[in-house]
mmCIF file of C-alpha atoms in Angstrom:
data_model
loop_
_atom_site.group_PDB
_atom_site.id
_atom_site.type_symbol
_atom_site.label_atom_id
_atom_site.label_comp_id
_atom_site.label_asym_id
_atom_site.label_seq_id
_atom_site.Cartn_x
_atom_site.Cartn_y
_atom_site.Cartn_z
ATOM 1 C CA MET A 1 -64.449 61.999 -5.442
ATOM 2 C CA SER A 2 -66.471 64.361 -3.403
ATOM 3 C CA GLU A 3 -65.683 66.637 -0.663
ATOM 4 C CA HIS A 4 -65.795 65.630 3.026
ATOM 5 C CA ASN A 5 -65.789 67.768 5.773
ATOM 6 C CA THR A 6 -63.997 66.147 7.970
ATOM 7 C CA GLY A 7 -63.932 68.034 11.576
ATOM 8 C CA PHE A 8 -65.286 66.022 14.184
ATOM 9 C CA SER A 9 -68.512 67.005 15.840
ATOM 10 C CA THR A 10 -70.534 65.168 18.532
ATOM 11 C CA THR A 11 -74.587 64.752 18.597
ATOM 12 C CA LYS A 12 -75.451 67.615 21.112
ATOM 13 C CA THR A 13 -78.366 65.347 22.616
ATOM 14 C CA SER A 14 -75.994 62.655 23.400
ATOM 15 C CA VAL A 15 -73.579 64.805 24.891
ATOM 16 C CA ALA A 16 -75.840 66.200 27.533
ATOM 17 C CA LEU A 17 -77.018 62.764 28.775
ATOM 18 C CA VAL A 18 -73.408 61.221 28.890
ATOM 19 C CA ALA A 19 -71.432 62.136 32.273
ATOM 20 C CA PRO A 20 -68.458 64.705 32.050
ATOM 21 C CA SER A 21 -66.300 62.201 33.685
ATOM 22 C CA SER A 22 -67.130 59.590 30.455
ATOM 23 C CA LEU A 23 -67.129 62.334 27.747
ATOM 24 C CA HIS A 24 -63.504 62.588 26.938
ATOM 25 C CA GLU A 25 -62.942 58.650 27.013
ATOM 26 C CA LEU A 26 -65.514 58.228 24.578
ATOM 27 C CA GLU A 27 -63.964 61.185 22.620
ATOM 28 C CA ILE A 28 -60.727 59.402 22.586
ATOM 29 C CA LEU A 29 -62.306 56.041 21.096
ATOM 30 C CA GLN A 30 -64.311 58.123 18.792
ATOM 31 C CA GLN A 31 -60.841 59.647 17.420
ATOM 32 C CA GLN A 32 -59.156 56.210 17.354
ATOM 33 C CA TYR A 33 -61.670 54.534 15.763
ATOM 34 C CA PHE A 34 -61.841 57.213 12.988
ATOM 35 C CA GLN A 35 -57.889 56.491 12.847
ATOM 36 C CA LEU A 36 -58.502 52.921 12.269
ATOM 37 C CA VAL A 37 -56.704 52.043 15.110
ATOM 38 C CA PRO A 38 -56.410 48.626 15.754
ATOM 39 C CA VAL A 39 -58.863 47.046 17.825
ATOM 40 C CA GLN A 40 -56.781 45.683 20.313
ATOM 41 C CA LYS A 41 -54.893 48.931 20.674
ATOM 42 C CA LEU A 42 -58.326 51.084 21.295
ATOM 43 C CA ARG A 43 -58.143 52.710 24.686
ATOM 44 C CA TRP A 44 -61.545 51.681 25.771
ATOM 45 C CA PRO A 45 -63.668 53.315 28.405
ATOM 46 C CA GLN A 46 -64.102 51.372 31.404
ATOM 47 C CA ASN A 47 -66.749 48.262 31.577
ATOM 48 C CA HIS A 48 -69.194 49.552 33.638
ATOM 49 C CA VAL A 49 -68.967 52.882 31.891
ATOM 50 C CA LEU A 50 -70.201 51.179 28.534
ATOM 51 C CA LYS A 51 -72.680 49.405 30.351
ATOM 52 C CA HIS A 52 -74.984 52.601 30.402
ATOM 53 C CA ILE A 53 -77.669 52.864 27.729
ATOM 54 C CA THR A 54 -77.064 56.248 27.333
ATOM 55 C CA VAL A 55 -73.580 55.668 26.605
ATOM 56 C CA GLN A 56 -74.340 53.193 23.999
ATOM 57 C CA ASP A 57 -76.365 55.702 22.428
ATOM 58 C CA TRP A 58 -73.685 58.295 22.232
ATOM 59 C CA ILE A 59 -71.187 55.452 20.560
ATOM 60 C CA PHE A 60 -74.246 54.964 18.062
ATOM 61 C CA PHE A 61 -74.586 58.289 17.158
ATOM 62 C CA ASN A 62 -71.033 59.664 17.047
ATOM 63 C CA MET A 63 -69.370 56.432 15.391
ATOM 64 C CA PHE A 64 -71.805 54.204 13.534
ATOM 65 C CA ASP A 65 -74.784 56.856 12.196
ATOM 66 C CA PHE A 66 -73.478 57.534 8.925
ATOM 67 C CA ASP A 67 -76.903 58.885 8.024
ATOM 68 C CA THR A 68 -76.443 61.673 10.064
ATOM 69 C CA MET A 69 -72.410 62.202 10.585
ATOM 70 C CA LEU A 70 -70.383 63.684 7.890
ATOM 71 C CA LEU A 71 -66.826 61.849 8.190
ATOM 72 C CA PRO A 72 -66.615 58.999 5.664
ATOM 73 C CA GLN A 73 -66.710 55.467 6.883
ATOM 74 C CA PRO A 74 -64.041 53.067 8.394
ATOM 75 C CA PRO A 75 -63.899 49.990 6.594
ATOM 76 C CA GLU A 76 -67.310 47.659 7.684
ATOM 77 C CA ARG A 77 -64.678 44.691 8.177
ATOM 78 C CA TYR A 78 -63.273 47.068 10.967
ATOM 79 C CA GLN A 79 -66.658 48.764 11.974
ATOM 80 C CA LEU A 80 -67.809 44.859 12.872
ATOM 81 C CA GLN A 81 -64.641 44.454 14.904
ATOM 82 C CA VAL A 82 -65.280 47.563 17.008
ATOM 83 C CA LEU A 83 -69.050 46.789 17.528
ATOM 84 C CA ARG A 84 -68.607 42.930 18.280
ATOM 85 C CA LYS A 85 -65.884 44.253 21.065
ATOM 86 C CA ILE A 86 -68.546 46.629 22.331
ATOM 87 C CA VAL A 87 -71.546 43.946 22.795
ATOM 88 C CA LYS A 88 -69.524 41.647 24.074
ATOM 89 C CA VAL A 89 -68.059 43.943 26.850
ATOM 90 C CA VAL A 90 -71.864 45.229 27.468
ATOM 91 C CA GLU A 91 -73.026 41.621 27.472
ATOM 92 C CA ASP A 92 -70.365 40.718 30.283
ATOM 93 C CA GLU A 93 -71.576 43.290 32.267
ATOM 94 C CA PHE A 94 -75.033 42.285 32.899
ATOM 95 C CA ASP A 95 -76.500 41.780 36.154
ATOM 96 C CA ASP A 96 -80.038 41.359 35.451
ATOM 97 C CA PRO A 97 -81.068 40.331 31.915
ATOM 98 C CA GLU A 98 -84.327 42.047 32.488
ATOM 99 C CA LEU A 99 -83.310 45.344 33.599
ATOM 100 C CA ASP A 100 -79.803 45.936 31.486
ATOM 101 C CA GLU A 101 -80.097 46.204 27.932
ATOM 102 C CA ILE A 102 -78.317 46.749 25.005
ATOM 103 C CA SER A 103 -79.156 50.207 22.701
ATOM 104 C CA ASP A 104 -81.289 48.771 19.808
ATOM 105 C CA CYS A 105 -79.512 51.004 17.343
ATOM 106 C CA LEU A 106 -76.078 49.133 18.231
ATOM 107 C CA ILE A 107 -77.623 45.575 17.679
ATOM 108 C CA HIS A 108 -79.354 46.234 14.502
ATOM 109 C CA THR A 109 -76.018 47.857 13.016
ATOM 110 C CA LEU A 110 -74.455 45.075 14.261
ATOM 111 C CA SER A 111 -76.962 42.533 12.503
ATOM 112 C CA ALA A 112 -76.567 44.443 9.452
ATOM 113 C CA LEU A 113 -73.014 44.563 9.394
ATOM 114 C CA ILE A 114 -72.888 40.785 10.161
ATOM 115 C CA SER A 115 -74.932 39.998 7.076
ATOM 116 C CA LYS A 116 -73.173 41.839 4.189
ATOM 117 C CA PRO A 117 -70.647 39.664 2.669
ATOM 118 C CA SER A 118 -66.960 40.332 3.546
ATOM 119 C CA ASN A 119 -63.430 40.345 1.863
ATOM 120 C CA SER A 120 -60.696 38.457 3.358
ATOM 121 C CA GLU A 121 -58.192 39.812 5.721
ATOM 122 C CA LEU A 122 -55.487 39.566 2.527
ATOM 123 C CA ASP A 123 -57.648 41.440 0.331
ATOM 124 C CA ALA A 124 -58.777 43.724 3.027
ATOM 125 C CA ALA A 125 -55.381 45.015 3.836
ATOM 126 C CA GLN A 126 -55.046 46.115 0.159
ATOM 127 C CA GLN A 127 -57.796 48.300 -0.209
ATOM 128 C CA LYS A 128 -57.776 51.694 0.179
ATOM 129 C CA ALA A 129 -59.810 53.396 3.365
ATOM 130 C CA HIS A 130 -60.175 56.944 4.734
ATOM 131 C CA VAL A 131 -58.132 57.253 7.861
ATOM 132 C CA THR A 132 -59.101 60.561 9.733
ATOM 133 C CA TYR A 133 -56.441 61.968 12.208
ATOM 134 C CA THR A 134 -56.855 64.284 14.981
ATOM 135 C CA PHE A 135 -54.683 67.297 16.178
ATOM 136 C CA PRO A 136 -55.953 68.955 19.307
ATOM 137 C CA SER A 137 -52.706 70.898 19.720
ATOM 138 C CA ILE A 138 -53.959 72.803 16.525
ATOM 139 C CA ALA A 139 -57.808 73.079 17.613
ATOM 140 C CA LYS A 140 -59.657 76.067 16.987
ATOM 141 C CA GLY A 141 -62.315 76.819 19.696
ATOM 142 C CA GLU A 142 -64.704 73.550 20.477
ATOM 143 C CA LYS A 143 -63.867 71.901 16.490
ATOM 144 C CA THR A 144 -60.560 69.462 16.551
ATOM 145 C CA ALA A 145 -58.225 70.037 13.871
ATOM 146 C CA THR A 146 -58.582 66.927 11.659
ATOM 147 C CA VAL A 147 -56.606 65.638 7.949
ATOM 148 C CA THR A 148 -58.518 62.666 6.454
ATOM 149 C CA LEU A 149 -56.829 60.656 3.910
ATOM 150 C CA LEU A 150 -57.715 57.853 1.853
ATOM 151 C CA GLU A 151 -54.473 55.203 2.314
ATOM 152 C CA ASN A 152 -53.632 51.822 1.946
ATOM 153 C CA GLN A 153 -53.676 49.657 5.079
ATOM 154 C CA SER A 154 -50.825 47.306 4.413
ATOM 155 C CA VAL A 155 -47.388 48.306 4.909
ATOM 156 C CA ILE A 156 -46.210 48.247 0.679
ATOM 157 C CA ALA A 157 -48.970 49.274 -1.415
ATOM 158 C CA SER A 158 -49.689 46.445 -4.199
ATOM 159 C CA SER A 159 -47.790 48.868 -6.671
ATOM 160 C CA GLY A 160 -44.367 48.370 -4.543
ATOM 161 C CA THR A 161 -44.531 51.331 -2.962
ATOM 162 C CA THR A 162 -44.534 52.836 0.765
ATOM 163 C CA GLY A 163 -45.860 55.934 0.216
ATOM 164 C CA LEU A 164 -49.674 55.291 0.168
ATOM 165 C CA ARG A 165 -50.023 54.678 4.085
ATOM 166 C CA THR A 166 -49.141 57.669 6.538
ATOM 167 C CA TRP A 167 -46.054 56.625 8.867
ATOM 168 C CA GLU A 168 -45.113 57.678 12.180
ATOM 169 C CA ALA A 169 -42.489 60.479 11.951
ATOM 170 C CA ALA A 170 -45.101 62.387 9.639
ATOM 171 C CA LEU A 171 -47.949 62.228 12.397
ATOM 172 C CA TYR A 172 -44.574 63.472 15.346
ATOM 173 C CA LEU A 173 -43.296 65.736 12.735
ATOM 174 C CA SER A 174 -46.466 67.356 11.991
ATOM 175 C CA GLU A 175 -47.550 67.479 15.942
ATOM 176 C CA TYR A 176 -43.863 69.589 16.378
ATOM 177 C CA LEU A 177 -44.624 71.909 13.629
ATOM 178 C CA ALA A 178 -48.126 72.374 14.812
ATOM 179 C CA SER A 179 -46.321 73.410 18.307
ATOM 180 C CA GLU A 180 -42.486 74.138 18.928
ATOM 181 C CA GLY A 181 -41.970 74.134 15.095
ATOM 182 C CA MET A 182 -44.670 76.623 14.363
ATOM 183 C CA LYS A 183 -41.904 79.393 13.360
ATOM 184 C CA TYR A 184 -40.674 76.886 10.514
ATOM 185 C CA ILE A 185 -44.189 77.419 8.730
ATOM 186 C CA ARG A 186 -46.089 80.356 9.158
ATOM 187 C CA GLY A 187 -45.368 82.852 6.375
ATOM 188 C CA GLN A 188 -42.919 80.683 4.651
ATOM 189 C CA ASN A 189 -42.199 78.923 1.331
ATOM 190 C CA VAL A 190 -42.177 74.873 2.134
ATOM 191 C CA LEU A 191 -41.488 72.242 0.340
ATOM 192 C CA GLU A 192 -41.907 68.551 1.424
ATOM 193 C CA LEU A 193 -39.464 65.520 0.342
ATOM 194 C CA GLY A 194 -40.988 61.839 0.065
ATOM 195 C CA ALA A 195 -44.528 63.267 1.292
ATOM 196 C CA GLY A 196 -46.390 60.031 0.528
ATOM 197 C CA THR A 197 -50.240 60.684 1.544
ATOM 198 C CA GLY A 198 -49.377 64.112 1.931
ATOM 199 C CA LEU A 199 -50.343 64.448 5.700
ATOM 200 C CA VAL A 200 -47.428 67.340 6.414
ATOM 201 C CA SER A 201 -48.347 69.361 3.852
ATOM 202 C CA ILE A 202 -51.671 69.110 3.863
ATOM 203 C CA VAL A 203 -51.495 70.421 7.664
ATOM 204 C CA CYS A 204 -49.165 72.744 7.177
ATOM 205 C CA SER A 205 -51.220 74.498 3.850
ATOM 206 C CA LYS A 206 -54.740 73.982 5.763
ATOM 207 C CA TYR A 207 -53.799 74.902 9.647
ATOM 208 C CA LEU A 208 -50.158 76.502 9.912
ATOM 209 C CA GLU A 209 -50.822 79.316 7.757
ATOM 210 C CA ALA A 210 -47.836 78.421 5.211
ATOM 211 C CA SER A 211 -47.171 80.775 2.353
ATOM 212 C CA CYS A 212 -47.229 78.043 0.019
ATOM 213 C CA VAL A 213 -46.307 74.775 -0.018
ATOM 214 C CA LEU A 214 -44.847 71.965 -2.870
ATOM 215 C CA ALA A 215 -45.732 68.147 -1.879
ATOM 216 C CA THR A 216 -43.204 65.977 -3.930
ATOM 217 C CA ASP A 217 -42.919 62.527 -4.012
ATOM 218 C CA GLY A 218 -40.604 60.237 -6.661
ATOM 219 C CA SER A 219 -43.606 57.891 -7.478
ATOM 220 C CA GLU A 220 -46.340 59.422 -9.844
ATOM 221 C CA ASP A 221 -49.321 57.031 -8.467
ATOM 222 C CA VAL A 222 -48.531 58.818 -4.872
ATOM 223 C CA VAL A 223 -48.434 62.605 -6.287
ATOM 224 C CA LEU A 224 -51.823 61.461 -7.548
ATOM 225 C CA ALA A 225 -53.297 60.064 -4.785
ATOM 226 C CA MET A 226 -51.745 63.245 -3.151
ATOM 227 C CA GLU A 227 -53.739 65.587 -4.979
ATOM 228 C CA ASP A 228 -56.743 63.809 -3.980
ATOM 229 C CA ASN A 229 -55.872 63.586 -0.338
ATOM 230 C CA ALA A 230 -55.615 67.467 -0.608
ATOM 231 C CA PHE A 231 -59.307 67.681 -2.381
ATOM 232 C CA LEU A 232 -60.707 65.498 0.182
ATOM 233 C CA ASN A 233 -59.655 68.387 3.001
ATOM 234 C CA GLY A 234 -61.107 71.209 1.041
ATOM 235 C CA ILE A 235 -57.742 72.250 -0.289
ATOM 236 C CA ASP A 236 -57.752 74.341 -3.250
ATOM 237 C CA LYS A 237 -55.516 76.800 -5.241
ATOM 238 C CA SER A 238 -56.504 79.250 -2.555
ATOM 239 C CA HIS A 239 -54.421 77.630 0.204
ATOM 240 C CA HIS A 240 -51.199 77.512 -2.430
ATOM 241 C CA LEU A 241 -50.512 73.645 -1.715
ATOM 242 C CA ALA A 242 -49.349 71.871 -5.004
ATOM 243 C CA CYS A 243 -48.174 68.336 -5.506
ATOM 244 C CA ARG A 244 -45.723 67.069 -7.982
ATOM 245 C CA VAL A 245 -43.244 64.461 -9.217
ATOM 246 C CA LEU A 246 -39.777 64.955 -7.542
ATOM 247 C CA ARG A 247 -36.863 62.603 -8.245
ATOM 248 C CA TRP A 248 -33.940 62.955 -5.552
ATOM 249 C CA GLY A 249 -30.911 64.385 -6.949
ATOM 250 C CA ARG A 250 -32.567 66.607 -9.743
ATOM 251 C CA PRO A 251 -33.743 70.047 -9.846
ATOM 252 C CA LEU A 252 -36.864 71.433 -9.626
ATOM 253 C CA ASP A 253 -38.154 71.776 -13.584
ATOM 254 C CA ASP A 254 -40.755 75.359 -14.510
ATOM 255 C CA GLY A 255 -44.195 74.783 -13.483
ATOM 256 C CA GLU A 256 -46.232 75.789 -10.008
ATOM 257 C CA GLY A 257 -43.786 75.692 -7.041
ATOM 258 C CA GLY A 258 -40.649 75.208 -9.680
ATOM 259 C CA VAL A 259 -37.472 76.818 -10.355
ATOM 260 C CA GLY A 260 -38.437 80.313 -9.841
ATOM 261 C CA THR A 261 -39.870 79.766 -6.470
ATOM 262 C CA VAL A 262 -37.097 79.797 -3.143
ATOM 263 C CA TYR A 263 -38.112 77.739 -0.317
ATOM 264 C CA ASP A 264 -37.518 78.643 3.437
ATOM 265 C CA THR A 265 -38.434 75.230 4.798
ATOM 266 C CA VAL A 266 -37.733 71.674 3.506
ATOM 267 C CA LEU A 267 -39.351 68.612 5.521
ATOM 268 C CA GLY A 268 -39.175 65.346 5.003
ATOM 269 C CA ALA A 269 -40.821 62.289 7.370
ATOM 270 C CA ASP A 270 -39.435 58.772 7.314
ATOM 271 C CA ILE A 271 -37.152 59.401 3.973
ATOM 272 C CA THR A 272 -34.266 57.898 5.627
ATOM 273 C CA PHE A 273 -34.862 54.095 5.924
ATOM 274 C CA ASP A 274 -33.218 52.988 2.250
ATOM 275 C CA ASP A 275 -29.395 53.904 2.336
ATOM 276 C CA SER A 276 -29.171 53.088 -1.100
ATOM 277 C CA LEU A 277 -30.971 56.319 -1.587
ATOM 278 C CA PHE A 278 -28.941 58.799 0.798
ATOM 279 C CA PRO A 279 -26.517 60.038 -2.227
ATOM 280 C CA LEU A 280 -29.705 61.019 -4.150
ATOM 281 C CA LEU A 281 -31.032 62.558 -0.944
ATOM 282 C CA ILE A 282 -27.991 64.718 -0.218
ATOM 283 C CA SER A 283 -27.687 65.709 -4.021
ATOM 284 C CA SER A 284 -31.217 66.990 -3.159
ATOM 285 C CA PHE A 285 -29.937 69.175 0.170
ATOM 286 C CA ARG A 286 -27.135 70.704 -1.960
ATOM 287 C CA ILE A 287 -29.490 71.660 -4.735
ATOM 288 C CA LEU A 288 -31.845 73.531 -2.297
ATOM 289 C CA LEU A 289 -28.697 74.868 -0.140
ATOM 290 C CA GLU A 290 -27.173 76.386 -3.853
ATOM 291 C CA LYS A 291 -30.812 78.162 -4.115
ATOM 292 C CA ASN A 292 -30.926 79.243 -0.485
ATOM 293 C CA PRO A 293 -28.075 78.833 1.685
ATOM 294 C CA GLN A 294 -29.994 80.098 4.741
ATOM 295 C CA ILE A 295 -32.894 77.353 4.166
ATOM 296 C CA LYS A 296 -34.017 75.078 6.961
ATOM 297 C CA ILE A 297 -34.136 71.642 6.617
ATOM 298 C CA LEU A 298 -36.256 69.130 9.034
ATOM 299 C CA ILE A 299 -35.943 65.783 8.777
ATOM 300 C CA ALA A 300 -38.061 62.936 11.089
ATOM 301 C CA SER A 301 -37.212 59.972 11.100
ATOM 302 C CA THR A 302 -38.136 57.053 13.105
ATOM 303 C CA ILE A 303 -35.064 54.950 14.388
ATOM 304 C CA ARG A 304 -36.084 51.336 13.403
ATOM 305 C CA ASN A 305 -32.208 50.542 12.669
ATOM 306 C CA ASP A 306 -29.893 52.121 14.493
ATOM 307 C CA ASP A 307 -27.239 51.587 12.432
ATOM 308 C CA THR A 308 -28.906 52.821 8.989
ATOM 309 C CA PHE A 309 -29.706 56.599 10.456
ATOM 310 C CA ALA A 310 -25.987 56.691 11.620
ATOM 311 C CA LYS A 311 -24.944 55.977 7.844
ATOM 312 C CA PHE A 312 -27.243 59.023 7.164
ATOM 313 C CA GLU A 313 -25.686 60.800 9.305
ATOM 314 C CA SER A 314 -22.386 59.645 8.164
ATOM 315 C CA ALA A 315 -23.415 60.731 4.218
ATOM 316 C CA CYS A 316 -24.541 64.184 5.631
ATOM 317 C CA GLU A 317 -20.814 64.412 7.635
ATOM 318 C CA LYS A 318 -19.201 63.650 4.622
ATOM 319 C CA ALA A 319 -21.088 66.203 2.209
ATOM 320 C CA ALA A 320 -20.111 68.896 4.963
ATOM 321 C CA PHE A 321 -23.567 68.758 6.538
ATOM 322 C CA ARG A 322 -24.315 69.430 10.076
ATOM 323 C CA LEU A 323 -26.787 67.237 12.037
ATOM 324 C CA THR A 324 -28.378 68.699 15.017
ATOM 325 C CA ARG A 325 -31.401 66.737 16.782
ATOM 326 C CA VAL A 326 -34.019 69.374 17.706
ATOM 327 C CA PRO A 327 -35.818 69.249 20.766
ATOM 328 C CA SER A 328 -39.226 67.437 20.989
ATOM 329 C CA ARG A 329 -41.254 66.107 23.430
ATOM 330 C CA PRO A 330 -41.003 62.621 24.051
ATOM 331 C CA VAL A 331 -42.980 60.001 22.374
ATOM 332 C CA LEU A 332 -45.963 59.055 24.444
ATOM 333 C CA SER A 333 -47.334 55.313 24.519
ATOM 334 C CA ASN A 334 -50.674 55.035 24.058
ATOM 335 C CA ALA A 335 -51.263 54.158 28.070
ATOM 336 C CA GLU A 336 -49.620 57.503 28.747
ATOM 337 C CA LYS A 337 -52.471 58.896 27.015
ATOM 338 C CA GLN A 338 -52.079 60.243 23.607
ATOM 339 C CA GLU A 339 -54.358 62.454 22.646
ATOM 340 C CA GLY A 340 -54.304 62.412 18.959
ATOM 341 C CA PRO A 341 -52.895 61.265 16.448
ATOM 342 C CA PHE A 342 -52.326 58.206 17.485
ATOM 343 C CA TYR A 343 -49.291 56.012 16.768
ATOM 344 C CA SER A 344 -47.107 53.654 17.703
ATOM 345 C CA SER A 345 -44.212 54.021 20.511
ATOM 346 C CA THR A 346 -41.970 51.108 20.033
ATOM 347 C CA SER A 347 -39.336 53.188 18.257
ATOM 348 C CA ASP A 348 -37.594 56.864 18.858
ATOM 349 C CA ILE A 349 -38.163 59.056 16.665
ATOM 350 C CA LYS A 350 -35.957 61.954 16.051
ATOM 351 C CA ILE A 351 -36.182 65.107 14.166
ATOM 352 C CA VAL A 352 -33.228 66.761 13.149
ATOM 353 C CA SER A 353 -32.096 69.898 11.672
ATOM 354 C CA ILE A 354 -29.484 70.092 8.631
ATOM 355 C CA GLU A 355 -27.240 72.789 7.346
ATOM 356 C CA SER A 356 -24.186 73.494 5.353
ATOM 357 C CA THR A 357 -20.554 73.821 7.248
ATOM 358 C CA GLY A 358 -19.586 76.137 4.734
ATOM 359 C CA PRO A 359 -19.766 77.388 1.102
ATOM 360 C CA VAL A 360 -22.266 74.814 -0.600
ATOM 361 C CA GLN A 361 -19.938 73.024 -3.202
ATOM 362 C CA ARG A 362 -21.934 72.233 -6.421
ATOM 363 C CA ASP A 363 -22.820 68.267 -6.316
ATOM 364 C CA PRO A 364 -20.595 66.459 -9.478
ATOM 365 C CA PHE A 365 -23.085 63.333 -8.746
ATOM 366 C CA ALA A 366 -26.174 65.466 -8.694
ATOM 367 C CA ILE A 367 -28.434 64.059 -12.175
#
């Protein structure tokens, strides 16, 4: 697998020709496009803006010209859906067929995509695709911080795991850590439980100046994919990020990031959806607190089922752990101008801190 430069950039010539009032709308569309936001949820510029040939050229050079762009291509099926929408909008805006025009570059790209054989929707959903997430809150200079991941588009991969795609809570937690929660990461030893695609750990390692990061998951396939994603984002040994299998309820063994490392911060995103795993998760908390009673545990959960999260709260209470909701900004809907990364706002997302209310007792049920 080759390493990609995943930073967003725009063609200077195309920027100079686009009105400043339209440029931000186009950049939002570009960022959503490379994040593979469903076409029906894309935040489109106004129709009359798309009609301008300079805007169409900007779209081509910054979204479809992969001969010069550094970002990995979205799936061709998705490219076709987006481009068809653009062309239809432009055609519907025509007043004079002899004066109005569609960019030749866009038309040629559309024709090329149509002529290619396509997979069924079911097959396409099971294939991995590059997804690029933007984090304007941690942009440095003019370059927006990005993380590109190779992930499944289906909710559950053919292997039966949910860890091969990025979930909303991971995006929300990353945003929090990049702003109010920076103190938990900068200069700290960080362990992530159930890291999945590795997004949170990659953000902490690449952008938030963690001293070291250990990204863990219970699935060997997920950990291998996580290592590929770290490499894809230019993360090597110098960034002090390791990916390892860790099954909840078991202590870390020897090796990089293992028994010799004392962790300051433990992170978890969308790891409280299955109440049958709560005893093992609680055991992992105990093991980590035994080693460092001052450790900070932050868990981000999408509240899809109030009863399930209540069971998690109850399990923590029975284990003599205190849960405290961490103040964080509300989840913005797409209509309220999310600036990136972009995710569904249909469910509440909570970040809670977990700490022991007394001396940590060894868990008799730990594996």
